[in-house]
Coordinates of C-alpha atoms in Angstrom, one line a residue:
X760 CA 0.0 0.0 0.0
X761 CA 3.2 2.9 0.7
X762 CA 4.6 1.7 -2.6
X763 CA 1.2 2.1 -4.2
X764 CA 0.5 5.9 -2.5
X765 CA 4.1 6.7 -3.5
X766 CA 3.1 6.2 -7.5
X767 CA -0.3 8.1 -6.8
X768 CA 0.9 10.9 -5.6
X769 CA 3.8 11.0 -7.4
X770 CA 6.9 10.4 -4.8
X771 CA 9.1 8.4 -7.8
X772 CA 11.3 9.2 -10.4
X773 CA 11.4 8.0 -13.9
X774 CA 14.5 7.5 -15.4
X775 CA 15.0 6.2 -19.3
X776 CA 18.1 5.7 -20.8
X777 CA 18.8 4.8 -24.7
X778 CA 21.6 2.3 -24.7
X779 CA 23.4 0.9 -27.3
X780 CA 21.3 -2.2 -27.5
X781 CA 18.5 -1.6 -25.2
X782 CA 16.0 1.5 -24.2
X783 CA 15.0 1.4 -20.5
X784 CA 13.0 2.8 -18.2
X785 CA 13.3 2.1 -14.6
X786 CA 10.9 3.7 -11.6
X787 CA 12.5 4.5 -8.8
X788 CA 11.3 5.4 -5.3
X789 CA 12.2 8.7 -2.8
X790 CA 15.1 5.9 -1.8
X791 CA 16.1 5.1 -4.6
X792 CA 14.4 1.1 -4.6
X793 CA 13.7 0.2 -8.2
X794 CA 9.8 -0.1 -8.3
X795 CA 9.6 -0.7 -12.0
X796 CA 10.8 -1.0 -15.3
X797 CA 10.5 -1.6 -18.9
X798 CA 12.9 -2.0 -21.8
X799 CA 12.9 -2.4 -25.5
X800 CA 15.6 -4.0 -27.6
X801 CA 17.3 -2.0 -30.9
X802 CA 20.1 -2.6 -32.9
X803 CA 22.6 -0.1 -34.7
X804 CA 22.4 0.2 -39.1
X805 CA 25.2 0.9 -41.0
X806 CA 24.1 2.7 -43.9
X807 CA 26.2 3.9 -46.2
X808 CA 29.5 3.7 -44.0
X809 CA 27.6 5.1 -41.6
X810 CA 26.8 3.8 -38.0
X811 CA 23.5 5.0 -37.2
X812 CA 20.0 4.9 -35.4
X813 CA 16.8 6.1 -37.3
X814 CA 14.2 8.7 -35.3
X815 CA 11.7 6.6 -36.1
X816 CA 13.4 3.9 -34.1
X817 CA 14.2 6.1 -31.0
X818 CA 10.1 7.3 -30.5
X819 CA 8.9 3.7 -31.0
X820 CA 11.6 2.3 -28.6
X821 CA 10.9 5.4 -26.1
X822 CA 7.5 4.6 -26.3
X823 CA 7.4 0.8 -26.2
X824 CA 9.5 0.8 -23.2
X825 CA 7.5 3.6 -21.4
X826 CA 4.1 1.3 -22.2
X827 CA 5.7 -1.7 -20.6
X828 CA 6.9 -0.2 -17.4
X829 CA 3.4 1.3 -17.2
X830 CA 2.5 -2.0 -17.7
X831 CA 4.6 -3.5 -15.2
X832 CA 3.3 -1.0 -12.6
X833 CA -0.2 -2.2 -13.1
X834 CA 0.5 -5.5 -13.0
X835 CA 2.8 -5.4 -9.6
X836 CA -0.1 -2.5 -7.8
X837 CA -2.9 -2.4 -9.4
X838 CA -1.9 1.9 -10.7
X839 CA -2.5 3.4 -13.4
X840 CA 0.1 5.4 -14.0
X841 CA -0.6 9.1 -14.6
X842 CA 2.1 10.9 -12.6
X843 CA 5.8 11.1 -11.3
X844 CA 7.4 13.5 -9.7
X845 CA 10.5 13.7 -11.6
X846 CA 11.9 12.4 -15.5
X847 CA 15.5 12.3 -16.9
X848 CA 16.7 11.5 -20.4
X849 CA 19.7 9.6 -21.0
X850 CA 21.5 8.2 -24.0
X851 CA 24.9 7.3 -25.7
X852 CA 26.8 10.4 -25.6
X853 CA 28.9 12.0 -28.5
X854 CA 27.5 11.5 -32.2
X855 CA 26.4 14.0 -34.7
X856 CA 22.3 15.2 -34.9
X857 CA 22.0 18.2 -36.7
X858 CA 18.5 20.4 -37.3
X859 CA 17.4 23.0 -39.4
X860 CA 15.2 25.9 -38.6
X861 CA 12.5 24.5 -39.2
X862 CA 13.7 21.6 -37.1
X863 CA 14.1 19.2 -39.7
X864 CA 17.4 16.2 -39.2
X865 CA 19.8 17.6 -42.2
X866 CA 21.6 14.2 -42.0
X867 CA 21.0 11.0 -41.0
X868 CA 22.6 10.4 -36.9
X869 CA 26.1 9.8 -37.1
X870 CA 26.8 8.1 -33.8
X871 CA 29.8 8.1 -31.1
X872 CA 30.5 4.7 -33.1
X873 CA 32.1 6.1 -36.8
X874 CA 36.0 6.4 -36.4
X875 CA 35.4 9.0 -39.8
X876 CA 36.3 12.1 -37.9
X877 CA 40.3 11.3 -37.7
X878 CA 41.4 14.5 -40.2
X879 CA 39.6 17.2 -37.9
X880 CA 40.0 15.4 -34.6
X881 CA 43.5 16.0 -35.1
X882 CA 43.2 19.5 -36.2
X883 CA 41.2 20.4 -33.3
X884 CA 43.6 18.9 -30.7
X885 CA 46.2 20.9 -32.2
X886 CA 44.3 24.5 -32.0
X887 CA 43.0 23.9 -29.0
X888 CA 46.1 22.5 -27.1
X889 CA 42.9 19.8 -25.8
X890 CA 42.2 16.2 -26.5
X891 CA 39.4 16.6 -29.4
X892 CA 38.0 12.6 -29.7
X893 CA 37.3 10.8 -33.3
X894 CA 33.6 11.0 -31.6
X895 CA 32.9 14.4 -30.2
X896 CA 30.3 16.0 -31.7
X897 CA 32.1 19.3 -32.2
X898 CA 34.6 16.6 -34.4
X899 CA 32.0 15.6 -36.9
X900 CA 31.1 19.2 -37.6
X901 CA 34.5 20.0 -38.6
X902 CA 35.0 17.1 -40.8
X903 CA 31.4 18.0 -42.2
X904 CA 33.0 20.9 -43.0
X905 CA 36.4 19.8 -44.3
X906 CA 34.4 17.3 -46.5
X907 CA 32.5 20.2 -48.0
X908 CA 29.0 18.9 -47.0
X909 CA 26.1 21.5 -48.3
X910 CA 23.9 20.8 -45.4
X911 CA 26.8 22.6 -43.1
X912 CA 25.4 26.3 -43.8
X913 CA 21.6 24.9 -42.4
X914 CA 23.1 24.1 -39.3
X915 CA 20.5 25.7 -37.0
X916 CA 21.0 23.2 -33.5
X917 CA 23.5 20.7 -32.9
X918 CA 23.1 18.0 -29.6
X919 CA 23.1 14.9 -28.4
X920 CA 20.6 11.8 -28.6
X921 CA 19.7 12.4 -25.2
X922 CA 19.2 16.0 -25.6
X923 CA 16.9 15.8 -29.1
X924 CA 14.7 13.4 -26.9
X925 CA 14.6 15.8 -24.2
X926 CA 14.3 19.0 -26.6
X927 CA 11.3 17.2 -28.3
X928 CA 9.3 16.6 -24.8
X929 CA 10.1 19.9 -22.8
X930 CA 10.7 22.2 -25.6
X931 CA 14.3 23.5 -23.8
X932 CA 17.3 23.0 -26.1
X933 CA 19.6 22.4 -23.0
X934 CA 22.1 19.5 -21.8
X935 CA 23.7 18.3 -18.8
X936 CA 27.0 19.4 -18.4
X937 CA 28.8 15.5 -18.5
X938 CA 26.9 15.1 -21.9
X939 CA 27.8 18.3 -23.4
X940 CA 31.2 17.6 -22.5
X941 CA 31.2 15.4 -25.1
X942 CA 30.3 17.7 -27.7
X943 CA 32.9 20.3 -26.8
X944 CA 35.8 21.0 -23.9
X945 CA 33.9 22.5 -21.1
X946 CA 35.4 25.1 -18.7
X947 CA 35.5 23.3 -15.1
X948 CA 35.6 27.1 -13.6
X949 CA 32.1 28.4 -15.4
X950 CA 30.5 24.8 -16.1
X951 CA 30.0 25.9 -19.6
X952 CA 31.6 25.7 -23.0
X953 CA 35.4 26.7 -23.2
X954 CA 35.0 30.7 -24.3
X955 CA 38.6 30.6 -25.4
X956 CA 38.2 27.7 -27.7
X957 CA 34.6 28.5 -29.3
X958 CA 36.4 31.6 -30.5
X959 CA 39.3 29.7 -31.8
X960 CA 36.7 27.4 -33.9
X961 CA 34.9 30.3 -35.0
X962 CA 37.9 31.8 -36.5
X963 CA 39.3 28.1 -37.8
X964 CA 36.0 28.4 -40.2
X965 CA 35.4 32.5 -40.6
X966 CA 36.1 32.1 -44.4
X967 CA 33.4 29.7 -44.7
X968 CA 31.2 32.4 -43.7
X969 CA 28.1 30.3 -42.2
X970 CA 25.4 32.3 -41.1
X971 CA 25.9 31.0 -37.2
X972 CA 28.3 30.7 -35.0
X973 CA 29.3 28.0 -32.7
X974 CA 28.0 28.7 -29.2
X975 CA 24.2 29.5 -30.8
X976 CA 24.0 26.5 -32.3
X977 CA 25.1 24.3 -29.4
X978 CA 22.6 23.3 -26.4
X979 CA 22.9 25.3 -23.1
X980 CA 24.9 23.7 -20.5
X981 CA 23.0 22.6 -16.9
X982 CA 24.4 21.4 -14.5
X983 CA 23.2 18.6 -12.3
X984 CA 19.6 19.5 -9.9
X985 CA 19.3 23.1 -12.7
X986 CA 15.8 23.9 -14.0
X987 CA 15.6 22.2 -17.4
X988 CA 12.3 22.5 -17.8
X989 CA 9.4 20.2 -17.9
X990 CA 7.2 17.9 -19.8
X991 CA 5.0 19.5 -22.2
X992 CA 1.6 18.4 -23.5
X993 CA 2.5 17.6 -26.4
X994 CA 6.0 15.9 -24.8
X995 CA 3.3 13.7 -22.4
X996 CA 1.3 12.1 -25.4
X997 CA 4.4 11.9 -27.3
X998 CA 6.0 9.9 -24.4
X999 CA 2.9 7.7 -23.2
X1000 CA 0.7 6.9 -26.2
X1001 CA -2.0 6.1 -24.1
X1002 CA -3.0 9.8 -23.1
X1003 CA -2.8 9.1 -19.4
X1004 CA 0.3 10.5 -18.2
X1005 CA 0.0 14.0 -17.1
X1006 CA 2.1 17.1 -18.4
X1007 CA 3.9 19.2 -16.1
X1008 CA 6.4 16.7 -14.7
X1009 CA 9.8 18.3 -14.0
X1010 CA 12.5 16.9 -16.1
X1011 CA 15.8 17.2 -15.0
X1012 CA 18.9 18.1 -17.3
X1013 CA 19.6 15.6 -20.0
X1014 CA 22.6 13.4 -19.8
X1015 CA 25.0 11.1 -21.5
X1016 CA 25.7 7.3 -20.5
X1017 CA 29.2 8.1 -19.1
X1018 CA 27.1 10.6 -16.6
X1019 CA 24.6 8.3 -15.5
X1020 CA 27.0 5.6 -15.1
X1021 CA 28.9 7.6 -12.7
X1022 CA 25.7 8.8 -10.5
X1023 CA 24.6 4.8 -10.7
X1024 CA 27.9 3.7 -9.1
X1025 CA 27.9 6.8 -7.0
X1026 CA 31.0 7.9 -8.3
X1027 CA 31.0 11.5 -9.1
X1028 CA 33.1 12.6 -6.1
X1029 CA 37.2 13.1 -6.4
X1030 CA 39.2 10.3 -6.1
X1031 CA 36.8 8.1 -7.1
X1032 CA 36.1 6.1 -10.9
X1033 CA 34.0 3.7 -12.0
X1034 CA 34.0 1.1 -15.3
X1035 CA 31.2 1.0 -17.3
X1036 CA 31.3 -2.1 -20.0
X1037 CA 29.1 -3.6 -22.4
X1038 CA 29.0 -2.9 -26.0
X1039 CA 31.6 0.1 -25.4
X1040 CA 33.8 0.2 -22.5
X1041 CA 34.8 3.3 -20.8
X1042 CA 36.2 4.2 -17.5
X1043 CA 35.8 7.6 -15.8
X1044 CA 38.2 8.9 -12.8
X1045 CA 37.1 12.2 -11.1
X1046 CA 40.6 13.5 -11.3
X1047 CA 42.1 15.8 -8.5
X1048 CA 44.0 18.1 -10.7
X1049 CA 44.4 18.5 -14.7
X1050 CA 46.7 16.0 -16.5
X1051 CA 50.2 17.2 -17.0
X1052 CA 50.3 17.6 -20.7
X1053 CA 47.3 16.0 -23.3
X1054 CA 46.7 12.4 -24.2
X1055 CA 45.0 11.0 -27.4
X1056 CA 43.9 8.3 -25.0
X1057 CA 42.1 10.0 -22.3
X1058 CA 39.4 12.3 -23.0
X1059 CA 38.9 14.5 -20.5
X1060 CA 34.9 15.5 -19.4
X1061 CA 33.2 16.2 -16.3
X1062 CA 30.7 14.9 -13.5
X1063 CA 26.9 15.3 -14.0
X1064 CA 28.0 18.4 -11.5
X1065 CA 30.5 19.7 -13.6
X1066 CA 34.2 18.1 -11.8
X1067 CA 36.9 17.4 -14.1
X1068 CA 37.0 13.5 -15.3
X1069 CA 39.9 11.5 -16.8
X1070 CA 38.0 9.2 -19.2
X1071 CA 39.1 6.3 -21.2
X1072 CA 36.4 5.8 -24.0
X1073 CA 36.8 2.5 -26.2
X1074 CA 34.4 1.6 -28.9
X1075 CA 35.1 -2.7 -28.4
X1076 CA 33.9 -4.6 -25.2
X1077 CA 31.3 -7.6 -25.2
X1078 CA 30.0 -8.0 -28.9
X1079 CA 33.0 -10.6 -30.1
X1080 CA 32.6 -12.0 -26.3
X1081 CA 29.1 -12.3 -26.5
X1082 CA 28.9 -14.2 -30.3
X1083 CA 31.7 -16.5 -28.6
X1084 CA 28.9 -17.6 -26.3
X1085 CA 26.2 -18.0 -28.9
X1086 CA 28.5 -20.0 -30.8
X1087 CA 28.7 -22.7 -27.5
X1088 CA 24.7 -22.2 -27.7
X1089 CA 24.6 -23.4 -31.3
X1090 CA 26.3 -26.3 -30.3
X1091 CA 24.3 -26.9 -27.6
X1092 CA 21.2 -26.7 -29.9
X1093 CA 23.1 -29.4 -32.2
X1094 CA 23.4 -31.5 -29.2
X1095 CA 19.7 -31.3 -28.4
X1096 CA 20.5 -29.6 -25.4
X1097 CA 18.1 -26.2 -24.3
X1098 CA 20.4 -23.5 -23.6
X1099 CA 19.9 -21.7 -20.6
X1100 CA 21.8 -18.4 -21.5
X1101 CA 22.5 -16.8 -17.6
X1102 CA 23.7 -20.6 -17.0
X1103 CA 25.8 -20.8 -19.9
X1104 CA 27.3 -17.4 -19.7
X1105 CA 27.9 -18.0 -16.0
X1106 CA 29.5 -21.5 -16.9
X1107 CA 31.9 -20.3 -19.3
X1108 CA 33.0 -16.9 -17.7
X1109 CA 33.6 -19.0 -14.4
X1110 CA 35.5 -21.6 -16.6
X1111 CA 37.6 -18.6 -17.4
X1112 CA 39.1 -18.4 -14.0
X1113 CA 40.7 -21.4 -13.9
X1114 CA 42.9 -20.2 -17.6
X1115 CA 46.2 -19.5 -17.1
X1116 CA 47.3 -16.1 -15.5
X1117 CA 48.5 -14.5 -18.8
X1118 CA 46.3 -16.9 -21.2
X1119 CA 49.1 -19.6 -21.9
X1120 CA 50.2 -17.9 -25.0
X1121 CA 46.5 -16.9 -27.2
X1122 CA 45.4 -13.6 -27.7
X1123 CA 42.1 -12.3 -29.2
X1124 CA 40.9 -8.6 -30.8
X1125 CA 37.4 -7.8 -30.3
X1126 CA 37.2 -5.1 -32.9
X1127 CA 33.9 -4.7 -34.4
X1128 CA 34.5 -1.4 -35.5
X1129 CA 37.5 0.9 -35.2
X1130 CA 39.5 1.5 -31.7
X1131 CA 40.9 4.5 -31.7
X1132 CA 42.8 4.3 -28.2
X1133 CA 45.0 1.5 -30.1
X1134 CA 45.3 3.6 -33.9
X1135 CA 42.7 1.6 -35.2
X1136 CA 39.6 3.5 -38.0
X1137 CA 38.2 -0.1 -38.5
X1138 CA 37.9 -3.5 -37.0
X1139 CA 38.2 -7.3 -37.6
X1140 CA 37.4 -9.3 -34.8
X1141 CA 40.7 -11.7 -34.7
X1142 CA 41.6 -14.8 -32.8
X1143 CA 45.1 -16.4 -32.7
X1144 CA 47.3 -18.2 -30.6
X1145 CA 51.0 -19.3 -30.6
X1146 CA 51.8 -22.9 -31.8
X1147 CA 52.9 -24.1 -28.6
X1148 CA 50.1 -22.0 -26.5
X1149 CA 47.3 -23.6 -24.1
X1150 CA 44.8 -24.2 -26.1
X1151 CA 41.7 -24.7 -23.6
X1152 CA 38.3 -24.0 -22.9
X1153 CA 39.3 -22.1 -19.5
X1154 CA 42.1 -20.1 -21.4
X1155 CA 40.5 -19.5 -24.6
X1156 CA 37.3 -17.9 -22.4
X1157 CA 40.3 -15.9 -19.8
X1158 CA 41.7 -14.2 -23.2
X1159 CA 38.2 -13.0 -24.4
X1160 CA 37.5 -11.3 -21.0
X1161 CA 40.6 -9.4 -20.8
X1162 CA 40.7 -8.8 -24.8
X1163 CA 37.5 -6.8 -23.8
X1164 CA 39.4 -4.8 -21.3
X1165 CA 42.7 -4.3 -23.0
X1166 CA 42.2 -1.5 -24.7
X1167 CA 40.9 0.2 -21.1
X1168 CA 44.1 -0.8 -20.1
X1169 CA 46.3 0.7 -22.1
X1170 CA 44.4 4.0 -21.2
X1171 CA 44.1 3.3 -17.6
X1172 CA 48.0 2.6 -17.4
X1173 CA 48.5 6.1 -18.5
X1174 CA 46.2 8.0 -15.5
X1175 CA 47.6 5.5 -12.9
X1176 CA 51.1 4.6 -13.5
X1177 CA 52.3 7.7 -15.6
X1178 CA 49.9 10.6 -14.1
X1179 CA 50.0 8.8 -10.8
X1180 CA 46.4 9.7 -10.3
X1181 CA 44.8 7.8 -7.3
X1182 CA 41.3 6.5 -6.9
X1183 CA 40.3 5.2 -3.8
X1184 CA 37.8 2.7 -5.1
X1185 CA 36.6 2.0 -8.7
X1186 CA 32.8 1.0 -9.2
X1187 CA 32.4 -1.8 -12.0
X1188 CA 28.8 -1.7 -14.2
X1189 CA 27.6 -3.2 -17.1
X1190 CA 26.8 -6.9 -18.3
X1191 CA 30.7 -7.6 -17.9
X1192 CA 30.0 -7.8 -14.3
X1193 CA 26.7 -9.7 -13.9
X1194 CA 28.4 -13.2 -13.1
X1195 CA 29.6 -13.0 -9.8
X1196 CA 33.2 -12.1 -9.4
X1197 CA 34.2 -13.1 -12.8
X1198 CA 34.1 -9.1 -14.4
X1199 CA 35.3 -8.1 -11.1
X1200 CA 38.7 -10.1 -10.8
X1201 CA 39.6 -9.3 -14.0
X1202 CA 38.9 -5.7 -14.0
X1203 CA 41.1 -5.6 -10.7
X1204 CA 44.0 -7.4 -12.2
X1205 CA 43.5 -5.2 -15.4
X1206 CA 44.0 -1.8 -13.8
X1207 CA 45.7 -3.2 -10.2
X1208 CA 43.6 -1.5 -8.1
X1209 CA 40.4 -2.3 -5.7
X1210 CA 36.9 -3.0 -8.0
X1211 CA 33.5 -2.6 -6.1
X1212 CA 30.1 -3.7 -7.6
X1213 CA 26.9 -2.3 -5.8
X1214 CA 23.6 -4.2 -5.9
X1215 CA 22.0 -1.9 -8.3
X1216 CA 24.7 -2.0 -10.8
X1217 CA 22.7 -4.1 -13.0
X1218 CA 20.4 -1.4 -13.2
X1219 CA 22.6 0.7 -15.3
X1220 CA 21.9 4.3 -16.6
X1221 CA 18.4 4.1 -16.7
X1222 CA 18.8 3.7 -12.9
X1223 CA 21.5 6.4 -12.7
X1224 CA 19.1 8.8 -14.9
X1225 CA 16.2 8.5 -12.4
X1226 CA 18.1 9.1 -9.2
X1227 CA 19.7 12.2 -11.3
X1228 CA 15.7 13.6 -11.8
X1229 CA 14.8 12.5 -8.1
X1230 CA 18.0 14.8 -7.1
X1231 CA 16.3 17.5 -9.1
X1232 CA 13.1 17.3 -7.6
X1233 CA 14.2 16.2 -4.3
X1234 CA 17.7 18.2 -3.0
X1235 CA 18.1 20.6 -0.7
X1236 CA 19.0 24.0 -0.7
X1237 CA 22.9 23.4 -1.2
X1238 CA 22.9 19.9 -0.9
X1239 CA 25.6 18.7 -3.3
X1240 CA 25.3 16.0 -5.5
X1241 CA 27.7 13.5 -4.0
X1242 CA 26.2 14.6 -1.0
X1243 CA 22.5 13.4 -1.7
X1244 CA 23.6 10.7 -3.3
X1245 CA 25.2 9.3 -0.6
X1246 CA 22.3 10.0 1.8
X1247 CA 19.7 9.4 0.1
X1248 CA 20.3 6.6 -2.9
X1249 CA 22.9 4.9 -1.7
X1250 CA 22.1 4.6 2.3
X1251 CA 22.0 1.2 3.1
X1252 CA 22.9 -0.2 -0.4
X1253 CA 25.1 -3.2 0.2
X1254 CA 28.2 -3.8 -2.2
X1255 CA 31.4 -6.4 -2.8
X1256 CA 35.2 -5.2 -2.9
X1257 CA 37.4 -7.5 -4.6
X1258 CA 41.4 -6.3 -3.8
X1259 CA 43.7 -7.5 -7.3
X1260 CA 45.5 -10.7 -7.0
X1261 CA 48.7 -10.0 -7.5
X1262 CA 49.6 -12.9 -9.7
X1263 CA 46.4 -11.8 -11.9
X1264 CA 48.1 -8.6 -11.9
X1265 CA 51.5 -9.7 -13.4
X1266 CA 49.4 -12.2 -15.7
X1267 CA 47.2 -9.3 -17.5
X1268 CA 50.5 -7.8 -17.5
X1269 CA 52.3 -10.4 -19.6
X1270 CA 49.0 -10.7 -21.8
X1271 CA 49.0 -6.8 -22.7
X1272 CA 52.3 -7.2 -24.2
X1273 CA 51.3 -10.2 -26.5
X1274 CA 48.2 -8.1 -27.2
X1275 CA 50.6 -5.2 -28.0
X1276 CA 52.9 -7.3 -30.3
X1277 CA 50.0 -8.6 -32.1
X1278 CA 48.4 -5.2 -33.2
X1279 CA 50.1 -6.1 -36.8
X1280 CA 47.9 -8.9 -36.7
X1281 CA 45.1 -7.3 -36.3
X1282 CA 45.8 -4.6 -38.7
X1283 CA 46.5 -6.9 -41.8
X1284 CA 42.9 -8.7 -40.7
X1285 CA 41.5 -5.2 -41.2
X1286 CA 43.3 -4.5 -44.3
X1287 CA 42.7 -7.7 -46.2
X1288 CA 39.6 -9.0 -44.6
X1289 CA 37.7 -5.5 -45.8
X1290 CA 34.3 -6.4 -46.8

């Protein structure tokens, strides 16, 4: 009956997060407790060399998943639901999605995924003296423009996925300041754009002479528990088909997946990180100080409040993993055996432990697409070994796990063993980490340093989105955001530490130099497996 007068009145957030193959949307309580959720499944086209999402695709998903968690809280309390008291936005940051006047897409969505950008990344870093990624949005507009493309000069708004979504059901062209800090350098003093450098980009393209400038067609930054408007009429019927969900509903500032992950492992105070993997993998550090010189591996961003963030992005994680798996459950099939997919992942991940330390001499690449941390614009997923290596089941699983984590590393080894940066405790999330201790232990031994998974980490960003709108709704005058989160989310929520092993330690070790070596490998696979 409380959880049931909690949904009435409205004492929940809603939180809904477009991932890179899933949409969720998870209702949360004044505590935080997950009351209910929903999710729809979508995929990634590549269209014309282009990695992209249609529109179409992101309202149907948006509203399939909203129907079944309004589903779900019928079913579990017998509610319609009509009200919450507080809605965030969340999506993949980075990406191109450009509009007209008239609000029309010039182009179709160039996501965080296309390593096309390489030519004006590298441009950028150079005026700016600042890491400029192969995936930031202010990246694609400058190859746009080095490529000549006539849509350039109709430019009229430029965001995020998360921040169309949110334009389209408040009416506020506005972003969260982690997600717009993937669009362009931030200033860590003002929590907006970096003045200096929107003025250097204006004069890099003056002879172009586009009607606009830079900083009026980019979003306005919030930062976390800002006004950011709230759901519109239209928004409402847009969001919830049905017609029964009220307008009105504060919506807190739109953010990006690195964001959310960060506020999901409670994380977004200094000296601590978390690892967020799945499709992507990326790992965020809320750094003390700024890095002594700039590093094409680390990107630097900021907290959903707007603190400076070491963050090593890679574009490979699970997906060659994962089709490793389906491969054992094709076999299972031709065996006439039912596979039961949590017990076989859990089988073989657990298998993996027993591998040797540094894989007994096999190494694997699981490049889908291009990895820029390593040099790479494309991908082959790649699996070799040496002629006298270990070829098992336990080893052959150990080098798939940490081939998903060896680009992190490389990154990782930079912040911790050349910038000596310190985190007290690193949060893992993501679908790496849902068998028990598996993710964990070899995160640890990847990055040598103690991993922590919370309870709700399986609830991911959609999870991370909604406490971010209950903070808007719900702080107090000066609370902080670590602050609330600590008292109020994460009170009570139970977690494991796992320390590295040392021996795992000197393993990964051993295997990141093989990996290394092999990058020759991988690019002749690239190069003559095209296609």
């Amino acid at each position: 009956m409380d959880v049931r007068e909690r949904i009435v009145s409205g004492r929940t957030a809603l939180g809904i997060e477009f991932g890179s193959t899933r949409i969720k949307a998870v209702l949360i309580g004044e505590d935080g407790v997950p009351l209910a959720s929903g999710s729809y499944e979508w995929e990634n086209q590549y269209e014309d060399n282009i990695w992209t999402y249609s529109l179409d695709m992101v309202w149907k998903g948006l509203q399939d998943s909203y129907s079944k968690l309004a589903g779900d809280v019928w079913e579990q309390y017998g509610v319609t639901l009509e009200t919450v008291g507080s809605i965030g936005f969340s999506a993949m940051m980075h990406g191109y999605l450009v509009f007209d006047k008239a609000g029309k897409l010039l182009v179709p969505f160039r996501t965080w995924r296309n390593t096309m950008t390489g030519q004006a990344a590298e441009e950028l870093t150079g005026l700016f003296g600042y890491h400029i990624p192969q995936r930031w949005s202010v990246a694609h507009l400058r190859q746009a423009i080095l490529r000549g493309e006539e849509h350039v000069k109709d430019v009229d708004f430029m965001t995020t996925l998360a921040g169309y979504v949110h334009w389209k059901l408040t009416g506020k062209k506005v972003l969260g300041v982690g997600d717009a800090s993937g669009m362009f350098p931030i200033d860590t003093q003002t929590k907006d754009f970096h003045a200096r450098m929107l003025e250097q980009f204006d004069g890099l393209v003056a002879g172009e002479q586009y009607p606009w400038k830079l900083k009026d067609i980019l979003p306005k930054v919030l930062v976390a528990g800002e006004d950011a408007g709230a759901l519109t009429q239209e928004g409402a019927r847009l969001l919830d088909v049905s017609g029964k969900l009220k307008a009105g509903i504060v919506v807190c500032p739109p953010e990006g997946d690195a964001g959310t992950g960060m506020a999901a492992t409670n994380s977004v105070a200094v000296r601590t990180g978390n690892v967020s993997a799945g499709t992507s993998v990326f790992a965020m550090i809320v750094l003390e100080k700024e890095l002594s010189r700039v590093y094409p591996e680390i990107d630097l961003v900021t907290t959903p409040d707007g603190s400076l963030v070491g963050m090593v992005h890679c574009n490979n994680c699970t997906s060659d993993l994962n089709a490793w798996v389906h491969i054992f459950k094709e076999f299972m099939a031709e065996m006439g055996i039912e596979a039961d997919m949590e017990r076989l992942y859990g089988t073989l991940y657990r298998k993996a432990l027993e591998g040797d330390k540094d894989c007994g001499g096999l190494v694997s690449y699981c490049y889908s697409s291009g990895e820029p941390v390593t040099g790479f614009e494309e991908g082959s997923p790649l699996f070799a070994r040496k002629v006298d290596g270990k070829f098992t089941l336990a080893n052959f699983m150990r080098t798939h796990l940490y081939s998903s984590l060896a680009a992190l590393k490389i990154g990782l080894d930079i912040l911790f063993r050349e910038e000596k940066v310190q985190a007290d405790e690193i949060f893992g999330h993501g679908g790496l980490f849902k068998t028990k201790g598996v993710g964990q232990s070899i995160l640890a031994a990847a990055i040598d340093a103690p991993v922590s998974v919370m309870e709700t980490a399986g609830e991911g960003g959609a999870w991370g989105i909604a406490a971010l709108a209950a903070y808007r709704k719900d702080k107090e005058e000066g609370e902080s955001l670590a602050a609330y989160l600590d008292k109020k989310i994460f009170a009570g929520k139970k977690g494991s530490r796992m320390e590295p092993d040392p021996a795992d330690v000197a393993g990964f070790d051993a295997f990141i130099q093989l990996y290394k070596d092999g990058l020759a490998i991988e690019r002749a696979a690239v190069e003559k497996l095209k296609g």
